[in-house]
PDB file of C-alpha atoms in Angstrom:
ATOM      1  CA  UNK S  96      41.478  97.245  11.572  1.00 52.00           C
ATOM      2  CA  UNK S  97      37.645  96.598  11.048  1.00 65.00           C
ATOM      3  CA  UNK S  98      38.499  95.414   7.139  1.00 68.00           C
ATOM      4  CA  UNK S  99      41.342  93.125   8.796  1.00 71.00           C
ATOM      5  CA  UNK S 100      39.148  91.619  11.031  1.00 67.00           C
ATOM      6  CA  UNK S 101      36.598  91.139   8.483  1.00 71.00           C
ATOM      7  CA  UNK S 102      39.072  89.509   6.235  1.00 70.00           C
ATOM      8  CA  UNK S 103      40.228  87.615   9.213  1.00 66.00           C
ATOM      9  CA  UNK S 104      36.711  86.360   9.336  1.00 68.00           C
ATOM     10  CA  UNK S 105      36.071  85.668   6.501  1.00 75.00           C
ATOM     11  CA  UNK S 106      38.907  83.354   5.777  1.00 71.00           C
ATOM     12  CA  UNK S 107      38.149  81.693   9.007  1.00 73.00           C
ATOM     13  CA  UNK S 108      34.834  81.210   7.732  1.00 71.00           C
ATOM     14  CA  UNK S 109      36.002  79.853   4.381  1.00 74.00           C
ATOM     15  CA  UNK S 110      38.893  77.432   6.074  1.00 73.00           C
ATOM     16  CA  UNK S 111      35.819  76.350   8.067  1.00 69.00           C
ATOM     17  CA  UNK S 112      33.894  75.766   5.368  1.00 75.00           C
ATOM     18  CA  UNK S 113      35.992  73.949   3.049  1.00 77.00           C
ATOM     19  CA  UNK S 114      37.096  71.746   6.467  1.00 74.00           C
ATOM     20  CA  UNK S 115      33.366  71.645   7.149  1.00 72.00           C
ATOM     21  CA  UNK S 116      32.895  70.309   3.554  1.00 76.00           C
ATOM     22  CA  UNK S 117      35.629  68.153   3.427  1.00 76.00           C
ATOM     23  CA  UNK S 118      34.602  66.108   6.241  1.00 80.00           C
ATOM     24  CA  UNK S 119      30.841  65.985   4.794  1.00 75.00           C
ATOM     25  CA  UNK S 120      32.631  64.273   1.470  1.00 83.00           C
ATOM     26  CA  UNK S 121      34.946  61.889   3.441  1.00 80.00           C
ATOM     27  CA  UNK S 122      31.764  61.040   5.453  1.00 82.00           C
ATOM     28  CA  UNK S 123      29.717  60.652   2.730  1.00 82.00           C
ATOM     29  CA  UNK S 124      32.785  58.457   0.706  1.00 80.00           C
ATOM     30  CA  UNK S 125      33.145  56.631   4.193  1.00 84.00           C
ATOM     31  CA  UNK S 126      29.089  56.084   3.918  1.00 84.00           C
ATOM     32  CA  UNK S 127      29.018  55.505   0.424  1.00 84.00           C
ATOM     33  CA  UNK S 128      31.887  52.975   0.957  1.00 87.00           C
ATOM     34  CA  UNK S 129      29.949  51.369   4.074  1.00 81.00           C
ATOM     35  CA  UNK S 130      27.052  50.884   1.860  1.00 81.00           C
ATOM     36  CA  UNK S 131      28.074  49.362  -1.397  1.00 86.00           C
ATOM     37  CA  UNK S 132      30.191  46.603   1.172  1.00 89.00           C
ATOM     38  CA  UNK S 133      26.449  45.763   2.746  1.00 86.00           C
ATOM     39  CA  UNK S 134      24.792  45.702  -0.790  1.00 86.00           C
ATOM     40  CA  UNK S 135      27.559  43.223  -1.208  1.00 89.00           C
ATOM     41  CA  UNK S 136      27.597  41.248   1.807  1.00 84.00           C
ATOM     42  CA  UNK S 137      23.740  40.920   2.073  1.00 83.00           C
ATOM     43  CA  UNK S 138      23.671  40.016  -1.900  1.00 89.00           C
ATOM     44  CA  UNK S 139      26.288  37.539  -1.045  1.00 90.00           C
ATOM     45  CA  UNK S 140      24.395  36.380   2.175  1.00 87.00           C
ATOM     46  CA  UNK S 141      20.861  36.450   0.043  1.00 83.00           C
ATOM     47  CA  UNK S 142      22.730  33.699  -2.878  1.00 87.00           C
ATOM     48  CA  UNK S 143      23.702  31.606  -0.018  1.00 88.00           C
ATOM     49  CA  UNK S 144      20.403  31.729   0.943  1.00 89.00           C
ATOM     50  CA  UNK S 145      19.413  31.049  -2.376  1.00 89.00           C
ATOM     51  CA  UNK S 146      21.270  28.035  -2.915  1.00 91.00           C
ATOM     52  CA  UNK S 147      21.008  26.454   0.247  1.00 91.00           C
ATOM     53  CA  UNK S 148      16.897  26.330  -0.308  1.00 87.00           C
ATOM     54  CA  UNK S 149      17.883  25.321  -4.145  1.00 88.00           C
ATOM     55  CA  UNK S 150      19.236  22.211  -2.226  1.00 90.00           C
ATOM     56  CA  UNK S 151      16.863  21.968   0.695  1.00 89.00           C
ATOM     57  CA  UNK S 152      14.502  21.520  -2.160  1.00 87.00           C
ATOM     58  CA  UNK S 153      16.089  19.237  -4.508  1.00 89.00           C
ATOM     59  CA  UNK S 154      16.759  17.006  -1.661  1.00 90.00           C
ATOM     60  CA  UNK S 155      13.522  17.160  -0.496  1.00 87.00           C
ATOM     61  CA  UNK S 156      12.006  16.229  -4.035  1.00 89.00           C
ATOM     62  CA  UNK S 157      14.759  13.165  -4.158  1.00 90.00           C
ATOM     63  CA  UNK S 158      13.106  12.198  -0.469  1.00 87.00           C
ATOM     64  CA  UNK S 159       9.527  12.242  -1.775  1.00 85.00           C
ATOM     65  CA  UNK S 160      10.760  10.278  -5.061  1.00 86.00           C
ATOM     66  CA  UNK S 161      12.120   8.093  -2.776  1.00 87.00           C
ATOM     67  CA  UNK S 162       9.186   7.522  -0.182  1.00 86.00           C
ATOM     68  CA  UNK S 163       6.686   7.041  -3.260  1.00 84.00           C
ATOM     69  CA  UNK S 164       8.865   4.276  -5.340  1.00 85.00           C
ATOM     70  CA  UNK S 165       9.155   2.608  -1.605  1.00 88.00           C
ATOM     71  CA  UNK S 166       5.475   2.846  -1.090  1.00 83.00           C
ATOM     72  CA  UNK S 167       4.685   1.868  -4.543  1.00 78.00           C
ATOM     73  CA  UNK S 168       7.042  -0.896  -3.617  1.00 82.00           C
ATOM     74  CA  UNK S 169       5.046  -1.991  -0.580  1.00 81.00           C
ATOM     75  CA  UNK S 170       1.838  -1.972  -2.185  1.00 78.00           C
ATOM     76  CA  UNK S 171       3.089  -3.892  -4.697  1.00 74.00           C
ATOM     77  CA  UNK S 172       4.880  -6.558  -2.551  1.00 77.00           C
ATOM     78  CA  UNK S 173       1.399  -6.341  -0.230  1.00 79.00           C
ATOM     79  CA  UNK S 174      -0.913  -7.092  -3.385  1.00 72.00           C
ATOM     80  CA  UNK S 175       1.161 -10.472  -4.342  1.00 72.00           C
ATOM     81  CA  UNK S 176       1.166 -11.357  -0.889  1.00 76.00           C
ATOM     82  CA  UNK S 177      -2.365 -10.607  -0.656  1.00 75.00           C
ATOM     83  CA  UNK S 178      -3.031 -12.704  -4.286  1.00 68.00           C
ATOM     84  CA  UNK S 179      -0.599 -15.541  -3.342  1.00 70.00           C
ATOM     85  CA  UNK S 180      -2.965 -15.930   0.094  1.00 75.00           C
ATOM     86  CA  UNK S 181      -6.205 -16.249  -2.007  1.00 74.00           C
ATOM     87  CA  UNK S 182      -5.093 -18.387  -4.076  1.00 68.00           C
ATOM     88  CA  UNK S 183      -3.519 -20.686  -0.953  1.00 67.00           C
ATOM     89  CA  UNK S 184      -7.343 -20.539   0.186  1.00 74.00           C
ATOM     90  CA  UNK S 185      -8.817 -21.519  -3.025  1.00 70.00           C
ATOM     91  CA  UNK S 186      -6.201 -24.392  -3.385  1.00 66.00           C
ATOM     92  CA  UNK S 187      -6.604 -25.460   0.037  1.00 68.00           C
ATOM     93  CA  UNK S 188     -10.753 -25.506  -0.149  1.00 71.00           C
ATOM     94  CA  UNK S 189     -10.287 -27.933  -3.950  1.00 70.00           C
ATOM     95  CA  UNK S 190      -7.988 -30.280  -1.538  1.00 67.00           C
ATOM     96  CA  UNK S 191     -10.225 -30.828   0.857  1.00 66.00           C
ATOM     97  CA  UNK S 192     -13.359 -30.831  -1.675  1.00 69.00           C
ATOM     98  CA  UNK S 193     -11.329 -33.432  -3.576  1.00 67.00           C
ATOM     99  CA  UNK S 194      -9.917 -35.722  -0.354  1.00 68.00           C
ATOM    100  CA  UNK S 195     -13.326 -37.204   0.442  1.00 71.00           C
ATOM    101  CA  UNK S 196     -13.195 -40.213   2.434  1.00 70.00           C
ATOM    102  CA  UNK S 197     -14.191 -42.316  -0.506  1.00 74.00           C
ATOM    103  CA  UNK S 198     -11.510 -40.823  -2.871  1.00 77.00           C
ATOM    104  CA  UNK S 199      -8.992 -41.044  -0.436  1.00 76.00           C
ATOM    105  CA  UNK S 200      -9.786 -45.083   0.257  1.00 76.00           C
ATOM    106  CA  UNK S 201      -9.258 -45.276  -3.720  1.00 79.00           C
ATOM    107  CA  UNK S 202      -6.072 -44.070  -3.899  1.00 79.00           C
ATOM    108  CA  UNK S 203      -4.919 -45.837  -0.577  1.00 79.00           C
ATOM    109  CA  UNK S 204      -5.912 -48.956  -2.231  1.00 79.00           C
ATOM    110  CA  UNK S 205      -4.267 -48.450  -5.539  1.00 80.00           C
ATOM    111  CA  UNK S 206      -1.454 -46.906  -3.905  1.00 81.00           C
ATOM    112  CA  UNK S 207      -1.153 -50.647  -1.751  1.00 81.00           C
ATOM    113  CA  UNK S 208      -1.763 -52.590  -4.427  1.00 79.00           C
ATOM    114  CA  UNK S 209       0.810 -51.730  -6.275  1.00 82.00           C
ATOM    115  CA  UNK S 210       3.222 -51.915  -3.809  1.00 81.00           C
ATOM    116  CA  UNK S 211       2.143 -55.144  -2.674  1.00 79.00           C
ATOM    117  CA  UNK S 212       1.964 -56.503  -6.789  1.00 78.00           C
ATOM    118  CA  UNK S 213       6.121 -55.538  -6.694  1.00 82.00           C
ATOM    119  CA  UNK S 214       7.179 -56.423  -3.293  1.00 77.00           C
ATOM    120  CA  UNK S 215       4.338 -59.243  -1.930  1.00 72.00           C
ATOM    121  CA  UNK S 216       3.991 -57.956   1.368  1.00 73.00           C
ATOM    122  CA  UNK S 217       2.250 -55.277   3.215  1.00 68.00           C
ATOM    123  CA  UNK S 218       3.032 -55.466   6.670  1.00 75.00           C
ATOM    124  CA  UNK S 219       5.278 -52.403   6.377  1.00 79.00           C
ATOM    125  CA  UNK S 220       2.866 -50.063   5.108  1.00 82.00           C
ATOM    126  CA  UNK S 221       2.016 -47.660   7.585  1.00 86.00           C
ATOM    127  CA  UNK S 222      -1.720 -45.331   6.985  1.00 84.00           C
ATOM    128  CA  UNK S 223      -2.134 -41.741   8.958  1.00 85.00           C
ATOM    129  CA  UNK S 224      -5.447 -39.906   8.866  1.00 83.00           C
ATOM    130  CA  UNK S 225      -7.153 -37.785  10.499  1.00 82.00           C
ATOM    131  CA  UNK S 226      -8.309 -39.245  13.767  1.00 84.00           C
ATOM    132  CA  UNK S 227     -12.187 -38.775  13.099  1.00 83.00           C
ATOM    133  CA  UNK S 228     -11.909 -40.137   9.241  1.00 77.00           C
ATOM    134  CA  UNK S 229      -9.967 -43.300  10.792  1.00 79.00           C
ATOM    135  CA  UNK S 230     -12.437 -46.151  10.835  1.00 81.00           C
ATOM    136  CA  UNK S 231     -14.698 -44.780   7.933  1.00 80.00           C
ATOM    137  CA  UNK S 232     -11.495 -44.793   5.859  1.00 77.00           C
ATOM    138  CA  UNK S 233     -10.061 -48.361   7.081  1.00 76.00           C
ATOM    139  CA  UNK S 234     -13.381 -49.866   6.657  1.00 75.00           C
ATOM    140  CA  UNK S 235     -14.096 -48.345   3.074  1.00 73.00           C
ATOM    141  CA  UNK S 236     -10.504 -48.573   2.362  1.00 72.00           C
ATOM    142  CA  UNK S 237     -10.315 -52.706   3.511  1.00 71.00           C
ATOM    143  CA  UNK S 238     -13.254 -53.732   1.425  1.00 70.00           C
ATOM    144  CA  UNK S 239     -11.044 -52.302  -1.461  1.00 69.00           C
ATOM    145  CA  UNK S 240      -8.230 -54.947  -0.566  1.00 68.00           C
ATOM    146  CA  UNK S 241      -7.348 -57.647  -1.424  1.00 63.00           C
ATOM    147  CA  UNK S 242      -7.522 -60.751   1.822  1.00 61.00           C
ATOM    148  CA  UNK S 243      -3.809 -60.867   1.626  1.00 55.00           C
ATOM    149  CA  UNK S 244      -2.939 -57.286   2.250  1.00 60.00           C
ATOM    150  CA  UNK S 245      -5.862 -56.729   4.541  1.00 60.00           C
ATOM    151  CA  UNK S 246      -3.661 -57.871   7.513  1.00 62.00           C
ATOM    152  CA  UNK S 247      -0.286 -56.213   6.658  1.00 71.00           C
ATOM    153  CA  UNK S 248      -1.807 -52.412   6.906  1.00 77.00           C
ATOM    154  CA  UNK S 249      -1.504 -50.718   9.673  1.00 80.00           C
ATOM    155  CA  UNK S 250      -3.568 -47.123  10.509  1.00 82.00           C
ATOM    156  CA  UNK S 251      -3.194 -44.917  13.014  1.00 86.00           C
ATOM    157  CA  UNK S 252      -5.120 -41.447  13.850  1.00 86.00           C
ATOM    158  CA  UNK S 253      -2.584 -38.236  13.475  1.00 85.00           C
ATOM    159  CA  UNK S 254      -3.288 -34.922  15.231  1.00 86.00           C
ATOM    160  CA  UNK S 255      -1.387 -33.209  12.580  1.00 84.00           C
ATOM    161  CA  UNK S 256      -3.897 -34.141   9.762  1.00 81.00           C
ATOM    162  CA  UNK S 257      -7.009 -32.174   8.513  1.00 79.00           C
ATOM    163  CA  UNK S 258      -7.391 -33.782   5.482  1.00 79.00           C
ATOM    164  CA  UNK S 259      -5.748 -36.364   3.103  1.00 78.00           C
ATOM    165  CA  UNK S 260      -3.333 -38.858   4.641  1.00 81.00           C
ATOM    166  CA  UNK S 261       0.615 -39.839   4.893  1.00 82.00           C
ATOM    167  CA  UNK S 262       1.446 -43.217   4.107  1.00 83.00           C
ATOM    168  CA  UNK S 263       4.777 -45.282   5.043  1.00 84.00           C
ATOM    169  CA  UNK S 264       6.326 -48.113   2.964  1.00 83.00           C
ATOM    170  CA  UNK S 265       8.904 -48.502   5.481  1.00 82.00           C
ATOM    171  CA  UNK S 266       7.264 -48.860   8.798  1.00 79.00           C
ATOM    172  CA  UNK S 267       6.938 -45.575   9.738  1.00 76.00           C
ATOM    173  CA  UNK S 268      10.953 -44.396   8.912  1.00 85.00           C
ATOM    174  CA  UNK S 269      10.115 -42.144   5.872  1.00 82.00           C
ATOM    175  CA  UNK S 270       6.175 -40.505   5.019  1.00 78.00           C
ATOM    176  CA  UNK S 271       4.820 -39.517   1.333  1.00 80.00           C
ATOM    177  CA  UNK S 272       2.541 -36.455   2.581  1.00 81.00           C
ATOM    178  CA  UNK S 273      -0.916 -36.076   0.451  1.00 78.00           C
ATOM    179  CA  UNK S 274      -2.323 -34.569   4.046  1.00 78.00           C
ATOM    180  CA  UNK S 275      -4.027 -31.300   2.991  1.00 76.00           C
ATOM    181  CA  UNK S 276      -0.975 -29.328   4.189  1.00 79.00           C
ATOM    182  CA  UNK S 277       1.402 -31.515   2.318  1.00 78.00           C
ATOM    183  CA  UNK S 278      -0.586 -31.015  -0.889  1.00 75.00           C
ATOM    184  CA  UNK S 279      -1.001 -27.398  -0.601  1.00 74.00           C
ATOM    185  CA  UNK S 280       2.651 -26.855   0.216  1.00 77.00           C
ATOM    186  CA  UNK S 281       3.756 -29.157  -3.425  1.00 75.00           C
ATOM    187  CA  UNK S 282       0.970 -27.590  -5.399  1.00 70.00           C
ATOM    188  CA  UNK S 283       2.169 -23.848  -4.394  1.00 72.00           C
ATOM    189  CA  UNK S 284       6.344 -24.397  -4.439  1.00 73.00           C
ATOM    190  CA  UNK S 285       5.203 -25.000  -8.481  1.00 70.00           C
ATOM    191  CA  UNK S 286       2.101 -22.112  -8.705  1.00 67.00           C
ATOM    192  CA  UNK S 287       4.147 -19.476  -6.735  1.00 65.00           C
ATOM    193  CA  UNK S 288       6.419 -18.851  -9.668  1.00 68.00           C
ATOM    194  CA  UNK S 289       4.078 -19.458 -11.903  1.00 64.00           C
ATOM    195  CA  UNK S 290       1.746 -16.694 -10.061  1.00 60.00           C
ATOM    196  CA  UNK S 291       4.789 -14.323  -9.945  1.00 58.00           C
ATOM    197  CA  UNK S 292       5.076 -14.463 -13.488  1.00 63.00           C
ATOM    198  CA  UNK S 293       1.626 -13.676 -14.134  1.00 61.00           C
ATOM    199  CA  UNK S 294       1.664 -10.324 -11.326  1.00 57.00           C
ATOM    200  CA  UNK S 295       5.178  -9.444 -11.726  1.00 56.00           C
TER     201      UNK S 295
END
C-alpha cells in the first residue's frame, strides 16, 4: 500500500510538474510573443517618429531659406530706395543751385522771345514764381525784354513753387513746369531706370 501510494505520488508529482512546466513555456511563448509585438510596435512608432522630425526639419530649413531670400529681398529693395532718395537730394540741391534768379530771368526771356519772334504777341504768356523771387525776377527779367513784349507778360506769385517757374503760352489753360519739383520729377522718370540698371 505504502509503494502504491508512493507511486501515486509520484506520478501526481510528475503530472504536476510537466502541467507546472507546460504553463511556464506557454507563459513564456505568450511573453516571448508579447515582446517581439512591442519591439515591433515601438520600432514602428520610433520610424514615425523618425520621419515626422525628418520633415519637421526639412520644412523648417525650406522656412529659413525662405525668410533669408525675403530678407535679402528687403534689404535689397530698401538699399535702391535708400540710393534712389540720395540721389533725388543731390538732384534737387543742383536745381536749385542752378535756378538762380538771374538764370531763371535768362531763360524767361529767351523762352518769350521766341515765342513772341513766331507769334508777335505776348499778352498770353502767363509767368509763376515763387512769391518772394517775384519782383527781383520781373524786374531783372523786364530789362531783358524787348518794349513790345514788356506789356504782354503777366506774373503772378505761386504758393506751390520753391524754385524755378511755370510759364503759360495760353493764358493760364496749359503750364510747362521748370519749378524745382517739375524738374526733379522729368530729370528722375529718365535717371530712375538708368539708376536701376546700374544697382540692379
Amino acid at each position: 500500500m505504502s509503494e502504491n501510494l508512493k507511486g501515486l505520488l509520484e506520478k501526481i508529482n510528475q503530472e504536476g510538474i510537466k502541467s507546472a512546466e507546460g504553463k511556464a513555456r506557454a507563459i513564456e511563448d505568450k511573453t516571448r510573443i508579447d515582446a517581439e509585438k512591442i519591439l515591433i510596435d515601438a520600432k514602428k512608432l520610433a520610424d514615425e517618429i523618425i520621419q515626422k522630425a525628418k520633415l519637421e526639419a526639412e520644412k523648417t530649413r525650406i522656412s529659413a531659406n525662405l525668410s533669408v531670400k525675403q530678407a535679402s529681398r528687403d534689404l535689397l529693395l530698401a538699399l535702391k530706395e535708400d540710393i534712389r532718395k540720395m540721389l533725388n537730394k543731390i538732384i534737387e540741391g543742383e536745381i536749385n543751385k542752378a535756378l538762380s534768379n538771374e538764370e531763371m530771368a535768362g531763360i524767361l526771356a529767351g523762352l518769350i522771345d521766341k515765342y513772341t519772334e513766331k507769334n508777335g504777341k505776348a499778352d498770353d504768356i502767363k509767368v509763376l514764381v515763387k512769391k518772394e523771387d517775384l519782383e527781383k525776377i520781373k524786374n531783372t527779367l523786364m530789362s531783358k525784354l524787348k518794349d513790345r513784349v514788356k506789356a504782354g507778360v503777366e506774373f503772378r506769385p505761386s504758393p506751390n513753387i520753391n524754385a524755378g517757374f511755370s510759364i503759360s503760352f495760353d493764358k493760364g489753360k496749359s503750364y510747362f513746369d521748370f519749378s524745382d519739383e517739375g524738374l526733379l520729377e522729368t530729370l528722375c522718370v529718365y535717371l530712375n531706370p538708368e539708376l536701376a540698371k546700374i544697382i540692379a
